[in-house]
mmCIF file of C-alpha atoms and ligand atoms in Angstrom:
data_model
loop_
_atom_site.group_PDB
_atom_site.id
_atom_site.type_symbol
_atom_site.label_atom_id
_atom_site.label_comp_id
_atom_site.label_asym_id
_atom_site.label_seq_id
_atom_site.Cartn_x
_atom_site.Cartn_y
_atom_site.Cartn_z
ATOM 1 C CA MET A 475 43.385 -110.135 154.418
ATOM 2 C CA THR A 476 41.422 -110.413 151.133
ATOM 3 C CA VAL A 477 41.045 -113.632 149.233
ATOM 4 C CA LEU A 478 43.218 -112.114 146.470
ATOM 5 C CA SER A 479 46.123 -111.064 148.695
ATOM 6 C CA ARG A 480 45.818 -114.437 150.460
ATOM 7 C CA LEU A 481 46.209 -116.250 147.103
ATOM 8 C CA THR A 482 49.066 -114.005 146.121
ATOM 9 C CA ALA A 483 50.944 -114.871 149.421
ATOM 10 C CA ILE A 484 50.258 -118.636 148.815
ATOM 11 C CA ALA A 485 51.640 -118.313 145.263
ATOM 12 C CA ALA A 486 54.774 -116.404 146.326
ATOM 13 C CA THR A 487 55.470 -118.981 148.946
ATOM 14 C CA ALA A 488 55.124 -121.849 146.504
ATOM 15 C CA GLY A 489 57.287 -120.054 144.087
ATOM 16 C CA ALA A 490 59.965 -119.557 146.665
ATOM 17 C CA VAL A 491 59.870 -123.286 147.500
ATOM 18 C CA VAL A 492 60.206 -124.336 144.025
ATOM 19 C CA VAL A 493 63.131 -121.872 143.310
ATOM 20 C CA GLY A 494 64.790 -122.981 146.570
ATOM 21 C CA ALA A 495 64.466 -126.694 145.540
ATOM 22 C CA ARG A 496 65.816 -125.928 142.201
ATOM 23 C CA ALA A 497 68.771 -124.087 143.756
ATOM 24 C CA ALA A 498 69.297 -126.946 146.262
ATOM 25 C CA LEU A 499 69.493 -129.631 143.431
ATOM 26 C CA ALA A 500 72.571 -128.295 142.025
ATOM 27 C CA GLY A 501 73.910 -131.865 142.825
ATOM 28 C CA LEU A 502 76.130 -132.936 139.996
ATOM 29 C CA GLY A 503 76.631 -136.743 140.007
ATOM 30 C CA GLN A 504 74.475 -137.317 142.971
ATOM 31 C CA PRO A 505 70.857 -137.188 144.022
ATOM 32 C CA SER A 506 69.733 -134.234 146.199
ATOM 33 C CA PRO A 507 66.976 -133.592 148.772
ATOM 34 C CA TRP A 508 63.765 -132.531 147.020
ATOM 35 C CA GLU A 509 65.195 -132.924 143.559
ATOM 36 C CA MET A 510 62.534 -132.587 140.926
ATOM 37 C CA ASP A 511 64.464 -132.763 137.716
ATOM 38 C CA LEU A 512 67.178 -135.001 136.202
ATOM 39 C CA GLN A 513 70.761 -134.910 137.683
ATOM 40 C CA ASP A 514 72.948 -132.303 136.025
ATOM 41 C CA ALA A 515 74.702 -133.505 132.912
ATOM 42 C CA ALA A 516 78.333 -134.362 133.027
ATOM 43 C CA THR A 517 78.577 -135.716 129.461
ATOM 44 C CA PRO A 518 77.504 -134.582 126.075
ATOM 45 C CA VAL A 519 75.110 -137.620 125.793
ATOM 46 C CA MET A 520 73.400 -136.690 129.136
ATOM 47 C CA GLN A 521 73.049 -133.058 127.812
ATOM 48 C CA GLN A 522 71.183 -134.371 124.768
ATOM 49 C CA VAL A 523 69.120 -136.752 127.022
ATOM 50 C CA ALA A 524 68.083 -133.840 129.187
ATOM 51 C CA GLY A 525 67.351 -131.637 126.132
ATOM 52 C CA PHE A 526 65.178 -134.405 124.614
ATOM 53 C CA HIS A 527 63.312 -134.849 127.929
ATOM 54 C CA THR A 528 62.540 -131.101 128.073
ATOM 55 C CA PHE A 529 61.383 -131.074 124.499
ATOM 56 C CA LEU A 530 59.060 -134.047 125.252
ATOM 57 C CA LEU A 531 57.754 -132.295 128.306
ATOM 58 C CA TRP A 532 56.635 -129.185 126.257
ATOM 59 C CA ILE A 533 54.882 -131.442 123.744
ATOM 60 C CA ILE A 534 53.100 -133.415 126.550
ATOM 61 C CA ALA A 535 52.125 -130.119 128.162
ATOM 62 C CA ALA A 536 50.764 -128.720 124.900
ATOM 63 C CA ILE A 537 48.775 -131.815 124.220
ATOM 64 C CA SER A 538 47.294 -131.882 127.826
ATOM 65 C CA ALA A 539 46.376 -128.071 127.622
ATOM 66 C CA PHE A 540 44.667 -128.800 124.239
ATOM 67 C CA VAL A 541 42.701 -131.685 125.415
ATOM 68 C CA LEU A 542 41.671 -129.769 128.692
ATOM 69 C CA ALA A 543 40.533 -126.902 126.542
ATOM 70 C CA LEU A 544 38.274 -129.224 124.296
ATOM 71 C CA LEU A 545 36.909 -130.693 127.576
ATOM 72 C CA VAL A 546 36.100 -127.289 128.947
ATOM 73 C CA ILE A 547 34.422 -126.099 125.729
ATOM 74 C CA VAL A 548 32.271 -129.392 125.591
ATOM 75 C CA ILE A 549 31.240 -129.027 129.209
ATOM 76 C CA VAL A 550 30.406 -125.344 128.934
ATOM 77 C CA ARG A 551 28.726 -125.171 125.437
ATOM 78 C CA PHE A 552 27.169 -128.626 124.987
ATOM 79 C CA ASN A 553 25.635 -129.411 128.377
ATOM 80 C CA ALA A 554 21.984 -130.265 128.453
ATOM 81 C CA ARG A 555 20.988 -126.795 129.704
ATOM 82 C CA ALA A 556 23.021 -124.822 127.144
ATOM 83 C CA ASN A 557 22.173 -127.135 124.188
ATOM 84 C CA PRO A 558 18.804 -128.839 124.805
ATOM 85 C CA THR A 559 18.525 -130.242 121.266
ATOM 86 C CA PRO A 560 21.729 -132.022 120.261
ATOM 87 C CA SER A 561 22.795 -132.586 116.705
ATOM 88 C CA ARG A 562 22.795 -136.057 115.434
ATOM 89 C CA THR A 563 26.090 -135.653 113.576
ATOM 90 C CA THR A 564 28.141 -138.901 113.374
ATOM 91 C CA HIS A 565 30.827 -138.221 110.880
ATOM 92 C CA ASN A 566 32.913 -135.312 109.762
ATOM 93 C CA THR A 567 35.509 -136.257 107.217
ATOM 94 C CA PRO A 568 37.844 -133.164 107.408
ATOM 95 C CA ILE A 569 38.043 -133.478 111.195
ATOM 96 C CA GLU A 570 38.725 -137.163 111.004
ATOM 97 C CA ILE A 571 41.554 -136.511 108.524
ATOM 98 C CA VAL A 572 42.953 -133.811 110.876
ATOM 99 C CA TRP A 573 42.826 -136.110 113.978
ATOM 100 C CA THR A 574 44.735 -138.729 112.124
ATOM 101 C CA ILE A 575 47.273 -136.622 110.299
ATOM 102 C CA VAL A 576 48.237 -134.354 113.307
ATOM 103 C CA PRO A 577 49.240 -137.163 115.724
ATOM 104 C CA VAL A 578 51.227 -138.785 112.898
ATOM 105 C CA ILE A 579 53.066 -135.484 112.470
ATOM 106 C CA ILE A 580 53.679 -135.206 116.299
ATOM 107 C CA LEU A 581 54.980 -138.757 116.402
ATOM 108 C CA ALA A 582 57.366 -138.014 113.525
ATOM 109 C CA VAL A 583 58.650 -134.856 115.161
ATOM 110 C CA ILE A 584 59.448 -136.889 118.265
ATOM 111 C CA ALA A 585 60.971 -139.863 116.351
ATOM 112 C CA VAL A 586 63.690 -137.960 114.454
ATOM 113 C CA PRO A 587 65.526 -136.513 117.534
ATOM 114 C CA SER A 588 64.772 -139.830 119.402
ATOM 115 C CA PHE A 589 66.611 -141.945 116.808
ATOM 116 C CA ARG A 590 69.334 -139.405 116.550
ATOM 117 C CA LEU A 591 69.957 -139.566 120.289
ATOM 118 C CA LEU A 592 69.696 -143.531 120.179
ATOM 119 C CA PHE A 593 72.499 -143.595 117.693
ATOM 120 C CA VAL A 594 74.723 -141.270 119.695
ATOM 121 C CA GLU A 595 74.274 -143.506 122.585
ATOM 122 C CA LEU A 596 74.879 -146.749 120.757
ATOM 123 C CA GLU A 597 77.721 -145.921 118.395
ATOM 124 C CA VAL A 598 80.896 -145.897 120.520
ATOM 125 C CA PRO A 599 83.362 -143.360 119.210
ATOM 126 C CA HIS A 600 87.001 -144.403 119.024
ATOM 127 C CA PRO A 601 87.825 -145.066 122.705
ATOM 128 C CA ASP A 602 90.746 -143.533 124.647
ATOM 129 C CA LEU A 603 90.465 -146.365 127.303
ATOM 130 C CA THR A 604 88.278 -149.347 128.108
ATOM 131 C CA VAL A 605 87.045 -150.302 131.462
ATOM 132 C CA LYS A 606 85.174 -153.517 132.170
ATOM 133 C CA ALA A 607 82.506 -153.359 134.849
ATOM 134 C CA THR A 608 81.285 -156.826 136.149
ATOM 135 C CA GLY A 609 78.103 -156.896 138.346
ATOM 136 C CA LYS A 610 78.224 -159.447 141.133
ATOM 137 C CA GLN A 611 75.999 -160.217 144.073
ATOM 138 C CA TRP A 612 76.429 -157.521 145.496
ATOM 139 C CA PHE A 613 79.202 -155.300 144.302
ATOM 140 C CA TRP A 614 80.991 -154.197 141.120
ATOM 141 C CA SER A 615 84.400 -155.252 139.842
ATOM 142 C CA TYR A 616 86.262 -153.023 137.404
ATOM 143 C CA SER A 617 89.237 -154.017 135.195
ATOM 144 C CA TYR A 618 91.406 -151.956 132.941
ATOM 145 C CA PRO A 619 92.416 -154.317 130.049
ATOM 146 C CA ASP A 620 94.417 -151.646 128.180
ATOM 147 C CA ASN A 621 96.140 -150.142 131.258
ATOM 148 C CA GLY A 622 97.823 -153.208 132.649
ATOM 149 C CA ASN A 623 94.918 -155.539 133.070
ATOM 150 C CA PHE A 624 94.526 -155.055 136.801
ATOM 151 C CA GLU A 625 91.143 -155.781 138.458
ATOM 152 C CA PHE A 626 89.651 -154.826 141.683
ATOM 153 C CA ASP A 627 86.288 -154.962 143.694
ATOM 154 C CA SER A 628 84.283 -151.935 144.584
ATOM 155 C CA LEU A 629 82.049 -152.415 147.646
ATOM 156 C CA MET A 630 79.726 -150.110 149.401
ATOM 157 C CA VAL A 631 80.923 -148.456 152.617
ATOM 158 C CA ALA A 632 78.520 -149.415 155.465
ATOM 159 C CA ASP A 633 76.828 -146.718 157.352
ATOM 160 C CA LYS A 634 78.936 -147.103 160.497
ATOM 161 C CA ASP A 635 82.113 -146.658 158.549
ATOM 162 C CA LEU A 636 81.187 -143.453 156.671
ATOM 163 C CA LYS A 637 83.524 -140.533 157.157
ATOM 164 C CA PRO A 638 82.012 -136.958 157.424
ATOM 165 C CA GLY A 639 80.799 -135.822 154.087
ATOM 166 C CA GLN A 640 80.639 -139.291 152.542
ATOM 167 C CA LEU A 641 77.197 -140.108 150.985
ATOM 168 C CA ARG A 642 75.156 -142.929 152.602
ATOM 169 C CA LEU A 643 74.395 -145.855 150.239
ATOM 170 C CA LEU A 644 76.558 -144.416 147.558
ATOM 171 C CA THR A 645 80.113 -144.266 148.782
ATOM 172 C CA VAL A 646 82.331 -147.123 147.868
ATOM 173 C CA ASP A 647 85.807 -148.406 149.024
ATOM 174 C CA ASN A 648 87.454 -148.486 145.579
ATOM 175 C CA GLU A 649 86.094 -146.061 143.071
ATOM 176 C CA MET A 650 86.341 -146.559 139.249
ATOM 177 C CA VAL A 651 88.718 -143.788 138.111
ATOM 178 C CA VAL A 652 88.833 -142.416 134.626
ATOM 179 C CA PRO A 653 90.404 -139.356 133.053
ATOM 180 C CA VAL A 654 88.431 -136.222 132.133
ATOM 181 C CA ASN A 655 87.454 -135.447 128.500
ATOM 182 C CA LYS A 656 88.384 -138.866 127.316
ATOM 183 C CA VAL A 657 86.059 -141.317 125.542
ATOM 184 C CA VAL A 658 85.736 -144.308 128.097
ATOM 185 C CA HIS A 659 84.488 -147.485 126.495
ATOM 186 C CA VAL A 660 82.670 -149.447 129.137
ATOM 187 C CA LEU A 661 82.239 -153.204 128.770
ATOM 188 C CA VAL A 662 79.487 -154.525 131.084
ATOM 189 C CA THR A 663 78.806 -158.120 132.191
ATOM 190 C CA GLY A 664 77.172 -160.051 135.001
ATOM 191 C CA GLY A 665 79.204 -162.470 137.130
ATOM 192 C CA ASP A 666 76.148 -164.285 138.538
ATOM 193 C CA VAL A 667 72.687 -162.779 137.749
ATOM 194 C CA ILE A 668 71.627 -159.857 135.731
ATOM 195 C CA HIS A 669 72.576 -156.439 137.045
ATOM 196 C CA SER A 670 72.372 -152.994 135.470
ATOM 197 C CA PHE A 671 75.187 -150.455 135.155
ATOM 198 C CA VAL A 672 73.773 -146.989 135.471
ATOM 199 C CA VAL A 673 75.365 -143.518 136.038
ATOM 200 C CA GLN A 674 72.639 -140.886 135.820
ATOM 201 C CA SER A 675 74.766 -137.829 135.181
ATOM 202 C CA PHE A 676 76.610 -139.668 132.363
ATOM 203 C CA GLY A 677 73.339 -140.679 130.732
ATOM 204 C CA ILE A 678 74.285 -144.370 130.644
ATOM 205 C CA ARG A 679 72.141 -147.363 131.536
ATOM 206 C CA ILE A 680 73.024 -150.896 130.361
ATOM 207 C CA ASP A 681 72.295 -154.362 131.545
ATOM 208 C CA ALA A 682 75.020 -156.474 133.059
ATOM 209 C CA ILE A 683 74.156 -160.044 131.649
ATOM 210 C CA PRO A 684 76.118 -163.125 132.584
ATOM 211 C CA GLY A 685 77.686 -164.695 129.495
ATOM 212 C CA ARG A 686 77.439 -161.549 127.511
ATOM 213 C CA ILE A 687 79.394 -158.400 127.091
ATOM 214 C CA ASN A 688 77.319 -155.198 126.530
ATOM 215 C CA GLU A 689 79.002 -151.999 125.625
ATOM 216 C CA THR A 690 78.451 -148.279 126.174
ATOM 217 C CA TRP A 691 80.509 -145.216 126.375
ATOM 218 C CA PHE A 692 80.771 -141.843 128.118
ATOM 219 C CA LYS A 693 83.035 -138.819 127.937
ATOM 220 C CA ALA A 694 82.920 -136.905 131.240
ATOM 221 C CA THR A 695 83.612 -133.121 130.720
ATOM 222 C CA SER A 696 84.199 -132.254 134.344
ATOM 223 C CA GLU A 697 86.128 -133.647 137.229
ATOM 224 C CA GLY A 698 84.421 -135.009 140.244
ATOM 225 C CA VAL A 699 82.773 -138.102 141.728
ATOM 226 C CA PHE A 700 79.717 -139.365 139.932
ATOM 227 C CA TYR A 701 77.273 -141.899 141.424
ATOM 228 C CA GLY A 702 74.945 -144.493 140.155
ATOM 229 C CA GLN A 703 73.374 -147.614 141.263
ATOM 230 C CA CYS A 704 72.577 -151.146 140.050
ATOM 231 C CA SER A 705 69.238 -150.773 138.390
ATOM 232 C CA GLU A 706 68.194 -154.445 137.865
ATOM 233 C CA LEU A 707 66.589 -156.309 140.758
ATOM 234 C CA CYS A 708 69.447 -158.698 141.495
ATOM 235 C CA GLY A 709 68.879 -160.137 145.078
ATOM 236 C CA LYS A 710 68.671 -159.131 148.617
ATOM 237 C CA ASP A 711 71.437 -156.465 148.491
ATOM 238 C CA HIS A 712 70.475 -154.947 145.208
ATOM 239 C CA SER A 713 70.104 -151.423 146.713
ATOM 240 C CA PHE A 714 73.598 -151.761 148.326
ATOM 241 C CA MET A 715 75.888 -152.124 145.242
ATOM 242 C CA PRO A 716 76.394 -148.422 144.205
ATOM 243 C CA ILE A 717 78.632 -147.289 141.367
ATOM 244 C CA ALA A 718 81.093 -144.406 141.964
ATOM 245 C CA VAL A 719 83.160 -142.964 139.088
ATOM 246 C CA ARG A 720 85.945 -140.539 140.043
ATOM 247 C CA VAL A 721 86.809 -138.319 137.057
ATOM 248 C CA VAL A 722 90.338 -136.928 137.348
ATOM 249 C CA SER A 723 92.931 -135.122 135.247
ATOM 250 C CA GLU A 724 95.064 -137.089 132.830
ATOM 251 C CA ALA A 725 98.175 -136.739 135.031
ATOM 252 C CA ASP A 726 96.207 -137.844 138.150
ATOM 253 C CA PHE A 727 94.878 -140.807 136.191
ATOM 254 C CA ALA A 728 98.292 -141.913 135.066
ATOM 255 C CA ALA A 729 99.501 -141.692 138.694
ATOM 256 C CA TRP A 730 96.389 -143.708 139.878
ATOM 257 C CA VAL A 731 96.985 -146.346 137.295
ATOM 258 C CA ALA A 732 100.626 -146.712 138.364
ATOM 259 C CA GLN A 733 99.669 -147.170 141.925
ATOM 260 C CA ALA A 734 96.672 -149.344 141.137
ATOM 261 C CA LYS A 735 98.839 -151.745 139.197
ATOM 262 C CA GLN A 736 100.892 -152.375 142.423
ATOM 263 C CA LYS A 737 97.944 -152.354 144.669
ATOM 264 C CA TYR A 738 95.781 -154.852 142.719
ATOM 265 C CA ALA A 739 98.577 -156.974 141.157
ATOM 266 C CA SER A 740 98.431 -159.527 143.867
ATOM 267 C CA GLU A 741 94.719 -160.020 143.430
ATOM 268 C CA GLY A 742 95.332 -161.614 139.860
ATOM 269 C CA GLY A 743 93.895 -159.235 137.375
ATOM 270 C CA ALA A 744 94.027 -161.619 134.463
ATOM 271 C CA VAL A 745 91.290 -160.996 131.935
ATOM 272 C CA PRO A 746 89.937 -163.833 129.745
ATOM 273 C CA THR A 747 91.385 -163.602 126.128
ATOM 274 C CA THR A 748 88.025 -163.350 124.617
ATOM 275 C CA LEU A 749 87.367 -160.130 126.604
ATOM 276 C CA ALA A 750 90.742 -158.689 125.731
ATOM 277 C CA ALA A 751 89.903 -159.280 122.075
ATOM 278 C CA ALA A 752 86.576 -157.578 122.479
ATOM 279 C CA ALA A 753 88.233 -154.637 124.251
ATOM 280 C CA ALA A 754 90.609 -153.921 121.296
ATOM 281 C CA PRO A 755 89.019 -151.255 119.107
ATOM 282 C CA ALA A 756 90.351 -153.075 116.023
ATOM 283 C CA ALA A 757 88.346 -156.173 116.895
ATOM 284 C CA ARG A 758 85.096 -154.177 116.669
HETATM 285 CU CU1 CU B 24 72.842 -155.754 140.998
#
């Protein structure tokens, strides 16, 4: 086998592995083995996040290639053997102007879409429903202030209780349920210490801080179960308080609400009045 054909074989194998990994990662709403990219987007915001990420990756790659090319030129053309008598140049005004202006332009090109995305994330559109998520040591509680005020706890299912097909460390007993294609306003707070509410496929990440209510939003465009995890070190079971959001049709959501009202009524779903006021769109 010649060196060339051996190299070709190695490249082909590496290519097949990469393509296989990409195909295997089709995981929407959950991590997958050998995943190398972001989880697939399930909301318009996450689509923009992923697009911005790719855009930055191209800029980073171009800058790295440019710096590498300069280094190679310096190493080859200006080493002691190729260039025995170096010039004593210390200043070059045009080149100094260029290396100041060009980075400024690059930063401006990054800043514009970056701020646009930030505003899309921060400005909550008129919500179709509100869900409050409270981080506690070590589980989440969800309440539905404008759907009957019921509240329930969502705890991770232990390894020994998992049914076939259920994801380890991500499956919960009571999922947060929301309708598809609706703007969900999420109020996030902490019941004891700081937690962080994150669902990767939705492109949301917001701290859950005791005594404060943070807000974010998402509009899931496909049905399914989407997983996230607490992302603020919050104690010994920090890694065991997953977030599972089930996105269903509007009819299924109405049916779930009717049944959830009954199921969780006895658990006293009263929400503090201050929170109810914060949840009302008119109050914002
Ligand atoms: Cu936590």
